[in-house]
Coordinates of C-alpha atoms and ligand atoms in Angstrom, one line a residue:
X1305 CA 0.0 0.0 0.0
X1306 CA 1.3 3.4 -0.9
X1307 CA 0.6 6.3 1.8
X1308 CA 0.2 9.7 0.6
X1309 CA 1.7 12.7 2.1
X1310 CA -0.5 16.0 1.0
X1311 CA 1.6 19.1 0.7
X1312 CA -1.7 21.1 0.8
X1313 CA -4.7 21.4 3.4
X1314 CA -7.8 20.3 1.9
X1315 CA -10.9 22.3 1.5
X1316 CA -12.4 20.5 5.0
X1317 CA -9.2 21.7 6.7
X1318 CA -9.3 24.7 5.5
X1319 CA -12.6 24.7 6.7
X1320 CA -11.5 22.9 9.7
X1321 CA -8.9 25.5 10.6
X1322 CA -11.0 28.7 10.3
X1323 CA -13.6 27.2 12.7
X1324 CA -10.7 27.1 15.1
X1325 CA -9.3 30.7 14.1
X1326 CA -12.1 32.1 14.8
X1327 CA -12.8 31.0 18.2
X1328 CA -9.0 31.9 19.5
X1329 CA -9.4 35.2 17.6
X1330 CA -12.3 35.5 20.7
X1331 CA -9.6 34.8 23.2
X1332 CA -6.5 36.6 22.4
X1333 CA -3.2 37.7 24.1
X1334 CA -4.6 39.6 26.9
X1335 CA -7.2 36.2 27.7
X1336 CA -4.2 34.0 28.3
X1337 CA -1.9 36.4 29.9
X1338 CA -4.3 37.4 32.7
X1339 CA -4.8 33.7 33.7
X1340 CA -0.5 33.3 33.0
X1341 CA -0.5 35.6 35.9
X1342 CA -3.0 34.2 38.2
X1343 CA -2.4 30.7 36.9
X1344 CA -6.1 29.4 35.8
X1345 CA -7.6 27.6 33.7
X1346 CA -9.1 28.4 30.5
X1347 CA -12.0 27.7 31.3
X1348 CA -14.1 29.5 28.9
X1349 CA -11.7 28.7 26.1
X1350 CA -11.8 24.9 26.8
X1351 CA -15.5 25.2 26.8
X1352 CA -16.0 27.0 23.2
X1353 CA -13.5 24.7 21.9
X1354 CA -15.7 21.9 23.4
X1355 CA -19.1 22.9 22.4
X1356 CA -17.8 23.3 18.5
X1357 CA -16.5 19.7 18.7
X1358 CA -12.7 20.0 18.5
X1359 CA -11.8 18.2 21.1
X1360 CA -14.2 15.3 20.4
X1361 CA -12.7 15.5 16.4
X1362 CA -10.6 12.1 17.4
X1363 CA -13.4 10.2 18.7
X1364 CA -15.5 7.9 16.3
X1365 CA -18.5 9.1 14.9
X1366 CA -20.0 6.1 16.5
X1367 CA -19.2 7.5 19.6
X1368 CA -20.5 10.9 19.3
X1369 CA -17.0 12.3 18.3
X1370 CA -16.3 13.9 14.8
X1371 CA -14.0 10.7 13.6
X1372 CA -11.4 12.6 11.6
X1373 CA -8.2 11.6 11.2
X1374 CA -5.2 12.4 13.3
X1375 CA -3.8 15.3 10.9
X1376 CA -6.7 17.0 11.6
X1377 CA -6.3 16.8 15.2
X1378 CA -3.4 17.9 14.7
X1379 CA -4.3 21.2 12.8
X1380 CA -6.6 22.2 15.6
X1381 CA -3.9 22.2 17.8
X1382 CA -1.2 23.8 15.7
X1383 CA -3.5 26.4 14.7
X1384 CA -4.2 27.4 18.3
X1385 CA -0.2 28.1 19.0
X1386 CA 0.1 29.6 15.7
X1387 CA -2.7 32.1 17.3
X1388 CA -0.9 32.8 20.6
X1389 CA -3.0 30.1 22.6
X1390 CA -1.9 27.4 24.5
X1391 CA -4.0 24.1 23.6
X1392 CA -1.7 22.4 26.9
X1393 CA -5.5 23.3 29.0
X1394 CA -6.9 20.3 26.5
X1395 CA -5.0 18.8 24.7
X1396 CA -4.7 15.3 26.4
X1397 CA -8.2 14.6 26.1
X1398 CA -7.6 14.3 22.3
X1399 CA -4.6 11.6 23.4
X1400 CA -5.9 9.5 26.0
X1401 CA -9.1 8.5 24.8
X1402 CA -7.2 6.4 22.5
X1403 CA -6.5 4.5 24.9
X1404 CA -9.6 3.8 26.4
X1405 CA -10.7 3.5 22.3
X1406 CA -7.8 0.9 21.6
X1407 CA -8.2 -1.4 24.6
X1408 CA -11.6 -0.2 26.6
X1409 CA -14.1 -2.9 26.5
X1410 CA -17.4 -2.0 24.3
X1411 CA -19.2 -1.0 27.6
X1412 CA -16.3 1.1 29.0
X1413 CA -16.5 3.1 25.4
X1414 CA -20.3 3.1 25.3
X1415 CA -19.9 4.5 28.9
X1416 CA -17.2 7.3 28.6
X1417 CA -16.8 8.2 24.8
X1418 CA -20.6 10.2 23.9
X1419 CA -19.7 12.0 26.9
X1420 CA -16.3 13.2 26.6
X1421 CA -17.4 13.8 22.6
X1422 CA -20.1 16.7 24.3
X1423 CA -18.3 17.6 27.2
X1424 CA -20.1 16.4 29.9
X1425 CA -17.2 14.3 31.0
X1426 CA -13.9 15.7 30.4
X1427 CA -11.1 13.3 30.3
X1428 CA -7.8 15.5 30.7
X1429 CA -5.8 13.8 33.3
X1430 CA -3.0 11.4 32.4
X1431 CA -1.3 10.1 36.1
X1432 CA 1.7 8.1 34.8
X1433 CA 4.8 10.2 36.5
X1434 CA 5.9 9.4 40.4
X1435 CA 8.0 11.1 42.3
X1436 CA 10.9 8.2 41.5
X1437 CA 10.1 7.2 38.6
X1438 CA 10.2 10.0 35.9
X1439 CA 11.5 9.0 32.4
X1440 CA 11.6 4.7 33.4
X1441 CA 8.0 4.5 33.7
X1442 CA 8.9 1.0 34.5
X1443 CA 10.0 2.2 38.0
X1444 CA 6.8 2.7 39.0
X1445 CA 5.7 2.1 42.8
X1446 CA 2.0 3.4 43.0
X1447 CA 0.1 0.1 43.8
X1448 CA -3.6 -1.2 42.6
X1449 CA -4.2 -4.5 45.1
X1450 CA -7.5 -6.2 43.8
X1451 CA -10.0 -7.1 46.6
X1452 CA -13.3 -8.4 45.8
X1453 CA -14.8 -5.8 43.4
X1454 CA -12.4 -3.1 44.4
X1455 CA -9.1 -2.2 43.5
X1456 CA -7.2 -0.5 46.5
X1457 CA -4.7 2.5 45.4
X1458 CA -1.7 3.5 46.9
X1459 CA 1.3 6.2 45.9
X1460 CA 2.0 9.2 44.6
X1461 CA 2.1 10.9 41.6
X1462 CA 4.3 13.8 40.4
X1463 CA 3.3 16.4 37.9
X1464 CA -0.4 15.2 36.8
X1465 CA -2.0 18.2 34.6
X1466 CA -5.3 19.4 34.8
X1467 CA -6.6 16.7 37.3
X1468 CA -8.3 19.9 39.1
X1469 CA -10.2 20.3 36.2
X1470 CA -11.1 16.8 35.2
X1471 CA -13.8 14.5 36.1
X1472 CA -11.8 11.3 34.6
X1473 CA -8.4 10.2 35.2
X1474 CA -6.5 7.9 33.3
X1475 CA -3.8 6.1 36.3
X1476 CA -1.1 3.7 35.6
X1477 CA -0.5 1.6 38.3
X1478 CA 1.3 -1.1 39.6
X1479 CA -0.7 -4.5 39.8
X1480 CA 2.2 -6.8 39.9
X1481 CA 5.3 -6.5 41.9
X1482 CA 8.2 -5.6 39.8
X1483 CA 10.3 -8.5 41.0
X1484 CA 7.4 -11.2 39.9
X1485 CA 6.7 -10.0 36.7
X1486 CA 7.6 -12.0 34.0
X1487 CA 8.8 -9.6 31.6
X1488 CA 10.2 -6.3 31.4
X1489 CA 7.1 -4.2 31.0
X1490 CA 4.5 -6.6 32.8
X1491 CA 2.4 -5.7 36.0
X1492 CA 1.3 -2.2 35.3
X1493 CA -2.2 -2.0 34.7
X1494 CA -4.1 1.4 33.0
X1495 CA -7.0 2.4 35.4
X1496 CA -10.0 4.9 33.9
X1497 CA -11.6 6.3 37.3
X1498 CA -13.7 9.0 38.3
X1499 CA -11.9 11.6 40.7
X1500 CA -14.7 13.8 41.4
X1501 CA -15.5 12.4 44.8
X1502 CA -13.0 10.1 45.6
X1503 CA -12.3 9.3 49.7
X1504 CA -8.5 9.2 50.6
X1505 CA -7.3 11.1 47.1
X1506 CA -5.9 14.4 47.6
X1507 CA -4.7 17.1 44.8
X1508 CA -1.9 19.5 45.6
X1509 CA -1.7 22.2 42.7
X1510 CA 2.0 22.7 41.8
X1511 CA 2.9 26.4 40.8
X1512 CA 5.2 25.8 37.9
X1513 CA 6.8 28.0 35.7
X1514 CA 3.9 28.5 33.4
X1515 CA 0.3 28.2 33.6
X1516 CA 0.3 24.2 33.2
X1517 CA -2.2 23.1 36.1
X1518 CA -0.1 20.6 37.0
X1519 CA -0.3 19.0 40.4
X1520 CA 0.9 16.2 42.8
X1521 CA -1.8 13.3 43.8
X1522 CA -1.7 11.3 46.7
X1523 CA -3.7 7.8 46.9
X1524 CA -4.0 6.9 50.5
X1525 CA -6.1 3.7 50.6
X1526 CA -8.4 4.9 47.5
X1527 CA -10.9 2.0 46.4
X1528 CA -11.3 2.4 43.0
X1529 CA -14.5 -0.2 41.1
X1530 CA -12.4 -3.4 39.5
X1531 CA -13.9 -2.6 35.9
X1532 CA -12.2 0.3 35.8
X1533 CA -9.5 -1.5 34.2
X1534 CA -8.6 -0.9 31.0
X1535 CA -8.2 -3.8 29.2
X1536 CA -6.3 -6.9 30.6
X1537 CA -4.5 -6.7 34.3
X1538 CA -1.0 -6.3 33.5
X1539 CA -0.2 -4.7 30.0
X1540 CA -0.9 -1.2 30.6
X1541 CA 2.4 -0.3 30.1
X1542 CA 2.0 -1.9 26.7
X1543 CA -1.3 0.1 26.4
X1544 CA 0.0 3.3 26.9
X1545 CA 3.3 2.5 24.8
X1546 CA 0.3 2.4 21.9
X1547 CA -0.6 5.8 22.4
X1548 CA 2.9 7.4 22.3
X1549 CA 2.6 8.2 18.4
X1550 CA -0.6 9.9 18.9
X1551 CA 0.8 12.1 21.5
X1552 CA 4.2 12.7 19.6
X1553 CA 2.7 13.9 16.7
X1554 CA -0.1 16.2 18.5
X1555 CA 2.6 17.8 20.7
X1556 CA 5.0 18.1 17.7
X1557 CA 1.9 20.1 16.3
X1558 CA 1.5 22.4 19.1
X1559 CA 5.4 23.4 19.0
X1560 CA 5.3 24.0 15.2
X1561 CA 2.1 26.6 16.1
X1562 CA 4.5 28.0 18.6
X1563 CA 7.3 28.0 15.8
X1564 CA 5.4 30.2 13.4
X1565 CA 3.9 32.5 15.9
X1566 CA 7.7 33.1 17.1
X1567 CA 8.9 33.8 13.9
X1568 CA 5.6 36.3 12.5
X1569 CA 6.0 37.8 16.0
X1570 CA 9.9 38.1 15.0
X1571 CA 9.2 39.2 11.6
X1572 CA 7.3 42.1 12.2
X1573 CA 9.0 43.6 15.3
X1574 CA 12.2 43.7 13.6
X1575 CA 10.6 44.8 10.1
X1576 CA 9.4 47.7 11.8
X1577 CA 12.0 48.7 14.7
X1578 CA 14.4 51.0 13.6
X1579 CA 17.7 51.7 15.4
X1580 CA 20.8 53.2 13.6
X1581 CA 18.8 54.2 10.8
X1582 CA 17.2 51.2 9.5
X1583 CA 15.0 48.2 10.8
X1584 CA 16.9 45.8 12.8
X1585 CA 15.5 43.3 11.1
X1586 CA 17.9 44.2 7.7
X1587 CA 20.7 43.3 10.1
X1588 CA 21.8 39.1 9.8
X1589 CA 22.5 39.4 13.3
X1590 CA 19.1 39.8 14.1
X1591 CA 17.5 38.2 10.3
X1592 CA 19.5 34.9 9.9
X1593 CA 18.2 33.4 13.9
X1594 CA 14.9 33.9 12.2
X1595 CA 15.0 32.9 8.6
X1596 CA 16.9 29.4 10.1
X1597 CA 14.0 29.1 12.4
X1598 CA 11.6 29.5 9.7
X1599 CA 13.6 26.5 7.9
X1600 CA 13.8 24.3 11.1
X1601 CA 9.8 24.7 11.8
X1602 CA 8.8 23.9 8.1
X1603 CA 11.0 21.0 8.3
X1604 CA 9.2 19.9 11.4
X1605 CA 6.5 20.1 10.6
X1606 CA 7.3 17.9 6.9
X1607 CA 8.3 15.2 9.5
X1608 CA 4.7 16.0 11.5
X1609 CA 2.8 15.5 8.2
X1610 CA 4.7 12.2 7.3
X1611 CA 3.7 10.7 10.6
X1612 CA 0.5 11.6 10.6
X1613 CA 0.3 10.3 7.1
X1614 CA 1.7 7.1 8.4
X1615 CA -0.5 6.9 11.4
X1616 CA -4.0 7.3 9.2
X1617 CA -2.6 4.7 6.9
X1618 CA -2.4 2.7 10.0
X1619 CA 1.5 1.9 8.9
X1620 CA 4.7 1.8 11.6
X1621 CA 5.6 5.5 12.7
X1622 CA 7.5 5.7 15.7
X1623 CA 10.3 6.8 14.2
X1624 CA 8.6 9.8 12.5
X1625 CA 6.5 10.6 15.5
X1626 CA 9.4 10.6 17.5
X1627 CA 11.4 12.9 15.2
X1628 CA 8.5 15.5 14.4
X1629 CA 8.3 15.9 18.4
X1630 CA 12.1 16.3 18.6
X1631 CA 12.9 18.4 15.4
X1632 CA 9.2 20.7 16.6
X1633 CA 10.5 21.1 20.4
X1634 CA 14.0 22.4 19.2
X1635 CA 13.0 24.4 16.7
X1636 CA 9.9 26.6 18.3
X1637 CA 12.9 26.6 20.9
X1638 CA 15.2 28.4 18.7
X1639 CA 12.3 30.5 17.5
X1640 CA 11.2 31.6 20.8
X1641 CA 15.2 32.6 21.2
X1642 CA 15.3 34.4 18.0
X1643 CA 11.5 36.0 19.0
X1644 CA 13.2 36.9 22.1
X1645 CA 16.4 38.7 20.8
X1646 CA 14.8 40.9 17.9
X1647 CA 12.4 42.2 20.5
X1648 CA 15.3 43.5 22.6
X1649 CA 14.0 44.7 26.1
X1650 CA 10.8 44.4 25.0
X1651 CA 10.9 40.1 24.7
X1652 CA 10.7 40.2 28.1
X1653 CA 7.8 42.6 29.3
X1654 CA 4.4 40.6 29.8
X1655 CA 2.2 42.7 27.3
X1656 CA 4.0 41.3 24.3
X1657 CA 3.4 37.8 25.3
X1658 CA 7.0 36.8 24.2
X1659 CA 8.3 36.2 27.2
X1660 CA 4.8 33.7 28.3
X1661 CA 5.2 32.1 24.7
X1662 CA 9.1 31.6 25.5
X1663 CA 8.3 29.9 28.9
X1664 CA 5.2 27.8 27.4
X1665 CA 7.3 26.6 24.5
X1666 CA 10.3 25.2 26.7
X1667 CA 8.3 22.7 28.2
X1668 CA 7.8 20.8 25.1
X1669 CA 11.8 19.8 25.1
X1670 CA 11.2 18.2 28.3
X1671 CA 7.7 16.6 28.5
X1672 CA 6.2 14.5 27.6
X1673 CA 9.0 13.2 26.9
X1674 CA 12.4 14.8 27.1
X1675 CA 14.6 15.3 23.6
X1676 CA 17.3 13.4 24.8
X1677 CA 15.1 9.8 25.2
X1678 CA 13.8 10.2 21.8
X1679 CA 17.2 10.7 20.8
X1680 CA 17.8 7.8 22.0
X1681 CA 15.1 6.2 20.9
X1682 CA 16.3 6.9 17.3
X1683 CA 19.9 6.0 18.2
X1684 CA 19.0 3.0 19.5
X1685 CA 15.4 1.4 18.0
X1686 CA 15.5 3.1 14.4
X1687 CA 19.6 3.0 13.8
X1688 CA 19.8 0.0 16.2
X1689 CA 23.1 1.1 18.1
X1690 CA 23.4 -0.4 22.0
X1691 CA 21.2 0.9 24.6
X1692 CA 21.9 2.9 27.4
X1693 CA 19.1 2.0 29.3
Ligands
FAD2180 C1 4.5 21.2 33.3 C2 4.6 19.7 33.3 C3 3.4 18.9 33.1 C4 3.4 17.5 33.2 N1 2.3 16.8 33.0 C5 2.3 15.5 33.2 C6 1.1 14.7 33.2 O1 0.0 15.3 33.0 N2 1.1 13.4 33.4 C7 2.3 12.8 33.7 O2 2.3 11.6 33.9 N3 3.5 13.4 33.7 C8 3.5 14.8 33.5 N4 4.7 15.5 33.5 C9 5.9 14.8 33.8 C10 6.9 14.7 32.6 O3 6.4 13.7 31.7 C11 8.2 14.3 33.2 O4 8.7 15.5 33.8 C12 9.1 13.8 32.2 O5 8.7 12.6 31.7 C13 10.6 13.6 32.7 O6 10.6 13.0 34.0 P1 11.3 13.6 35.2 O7 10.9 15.0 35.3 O8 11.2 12.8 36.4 O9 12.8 13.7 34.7 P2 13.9 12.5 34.9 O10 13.4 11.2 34.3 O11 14.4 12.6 36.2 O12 15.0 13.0 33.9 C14 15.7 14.3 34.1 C15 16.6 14.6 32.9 O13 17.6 13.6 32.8 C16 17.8 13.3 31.5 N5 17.8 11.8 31.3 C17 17.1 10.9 32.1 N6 17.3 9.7 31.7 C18 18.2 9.8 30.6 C19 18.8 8.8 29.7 N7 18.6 7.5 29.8 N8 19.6 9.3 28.7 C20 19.8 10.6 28.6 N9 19.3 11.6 29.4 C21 18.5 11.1 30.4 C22 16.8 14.0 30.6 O14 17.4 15.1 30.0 C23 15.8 14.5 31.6 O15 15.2 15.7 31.2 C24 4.7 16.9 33.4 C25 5.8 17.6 33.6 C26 5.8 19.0 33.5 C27 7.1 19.8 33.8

């Protein structure tokens, strides 16, 4: 089978896109700086973007959801960085309901899906990181002990997002003791529970360096029902291994947004800031950082289309996932550098939104995954050199 790769957007993504322009031209730099400041949600944001269907767009038609492909996901996202906004309030919704898709049972979906697709469940919280076990999810210690028709939870949790402002969580626990399971990978089990009103769970909102909601959870004894298991007991790791593309190629998406709102930004400050007697912008010093960035983003985002090409075909595309996630992180990184340095003093004052881009934008090198593991995830899985872990 032959997978096509479309150089241009399509009149339904067109159309796609300037549904989605139109609502963040409703919420615009001062929206998301007020709440960067005070650190809240976007609530009213989320909730547009919700009641227009973006953030159902993944989910089956059969489920409610608008069933388009992941490239179109993809553009919903991208377009709301390219914009100034910052889809991180939602954008896990469109990423772990595939998991709960994939590996749910028909009842689970039947259950959950419809309602996510309107809203009137939101599924935003993802609780894989621990306090000791960061980047080897296999060093995972929270606990799910099965008793009777209960599942007892125990452990911490280290940097969830949005769990405040979710009414679903999807936990990775441990189910098996690491020392009796029989392969590398076994005895972690993927959990999809309800954390409105949940005795012995306690969320402690972290203050992080941008507006993230992000927060550490504590399990103390939490009985959780037994079919809120995903799937079999056991293979969540393997589970949530399966949704890694996915998430690669939506957060590669989000930094390419940030790329090109970096360099516009970039472009017109120094087109139109004169010092010495011409725009600064006429200077390499201050051009070439943004004419590579311009490069670096459009070459991202060539490796972003071939994986999402790949991933609707329903072909192998962890390589290109990977490397659209790594080659978007670095280069809205160098962007937001370049952004930064043609704006002088000014990158740095709040009303230009440089600086709150520059600190939103960073993240993306680090998490979900930081660049050096999918560097050597290409090292060692695509050019099959030795592991170093
Ligand atoms: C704002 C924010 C939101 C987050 N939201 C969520 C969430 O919703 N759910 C969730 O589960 N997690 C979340 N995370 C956690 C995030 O996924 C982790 O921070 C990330 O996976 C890295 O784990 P760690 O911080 O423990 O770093 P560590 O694993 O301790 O690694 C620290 C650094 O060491 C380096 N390193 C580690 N191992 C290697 C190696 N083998 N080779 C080379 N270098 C290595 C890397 O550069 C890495 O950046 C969030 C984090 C942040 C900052």
């Amino acid at each position: 089978m032959t997978t096509t790769l479309r150089l241009a957007l399509t009149d339904d993504q067109r159309a796609l896109k300037a549904g989605v322009t139109e609502i963040c031209k409703r919420f615009p730099g001062e929206y998301w700086r007020e709440l960067d400041a005070k650190r809240e949600y976007p609530e009213a944001f989320v909730n547009e973007l919700t009641r227009n269907g973006y953030l159902g767009a993944l989910i089956p038609q059969e489920y409610g959801g608008a069933g388009l492909p992941i490239i179109d996901g993809a553009l919903i996202l991208q377009t709301i960085h390219e914009l100034g906004g910052n889809a991180a309030a939602c954008h896990a919704q469109m990423y772990i309901m595939g998991t709960l898709l994939r590996h749910g049972s028909e009842e689970q979906k039947k259950k959950y899906l419809p309602k996510i697709a309107t809203g009137d469940l939101r599924l935003q919280a993802f609780g894989v990181t621990e306090p000791n076990a960061g980047s080897d999810t296999m060093m995972l210690q929270t606990t799910a002990i099965r008793n009777g028709d209960r599942y007892v939870v125990n452990g911490q949790k280290m940097f969830i997002s949005r769990a405040m402002q979710s009414d679903l969580m999807l936990l990775l626990a441990r189910t098996t003791p690491r020392e009796k399971a029989k392969r590398r990978g076994e005895g972690l089990s993927v959990f999809l529970i309800d954390i409105r009103s949940l005795p012995g769970f306690e969320i402690r909102p972290l203050r992080m360096m941008m507006n993230h909601s992000t927060n550490a959870l504590f399990f103390d004894n939490v009985e959780i029902p037994a079919d809120s298991l995903i799937g079999e007991e056991g293979r969540g790791f393997h589970y949530i291994l399966d949704g890694m593309n996915a998430e690669r190629i939506l957060v590669a998406s989000e930094s390419i947004g940030d790329g090109r709102w970096f360099v516009e930004r970039a472009v017109a400050y120094s087109s139109q800031r004169v010092i010495f007697g011409k725009p600064i912008g006429a200077n390499q010093g201050v051009q070439f950082p943004i004419a590579k960035s311009h490069m670096a983003v459009e070459t991202a985002q060539l490796m972003r289309d071939k994986a999402a090409a790949l991933f609707d075909a329903g072909e192998q595309c962890g390589a290109e996932a990977n490397m659209a996630k790594y080659l978007a992180a670095e280069a809205a990184w160098d962007a937001g550098n370049a952004c930064i340095d043609a704006h002088g003093g000014y990158g740095f004052a709040e009303e230009y939104d440089v600086e709150r881009k520059f600190r939103e934008t960073r993240l993306y090198k680090t998490a979900p995954i930081n660049n050096n593991l999918v560097t050597a995830y290409v090292g060692e899985h695509v050019l099959g050199m030795p592991r170093s872990y």
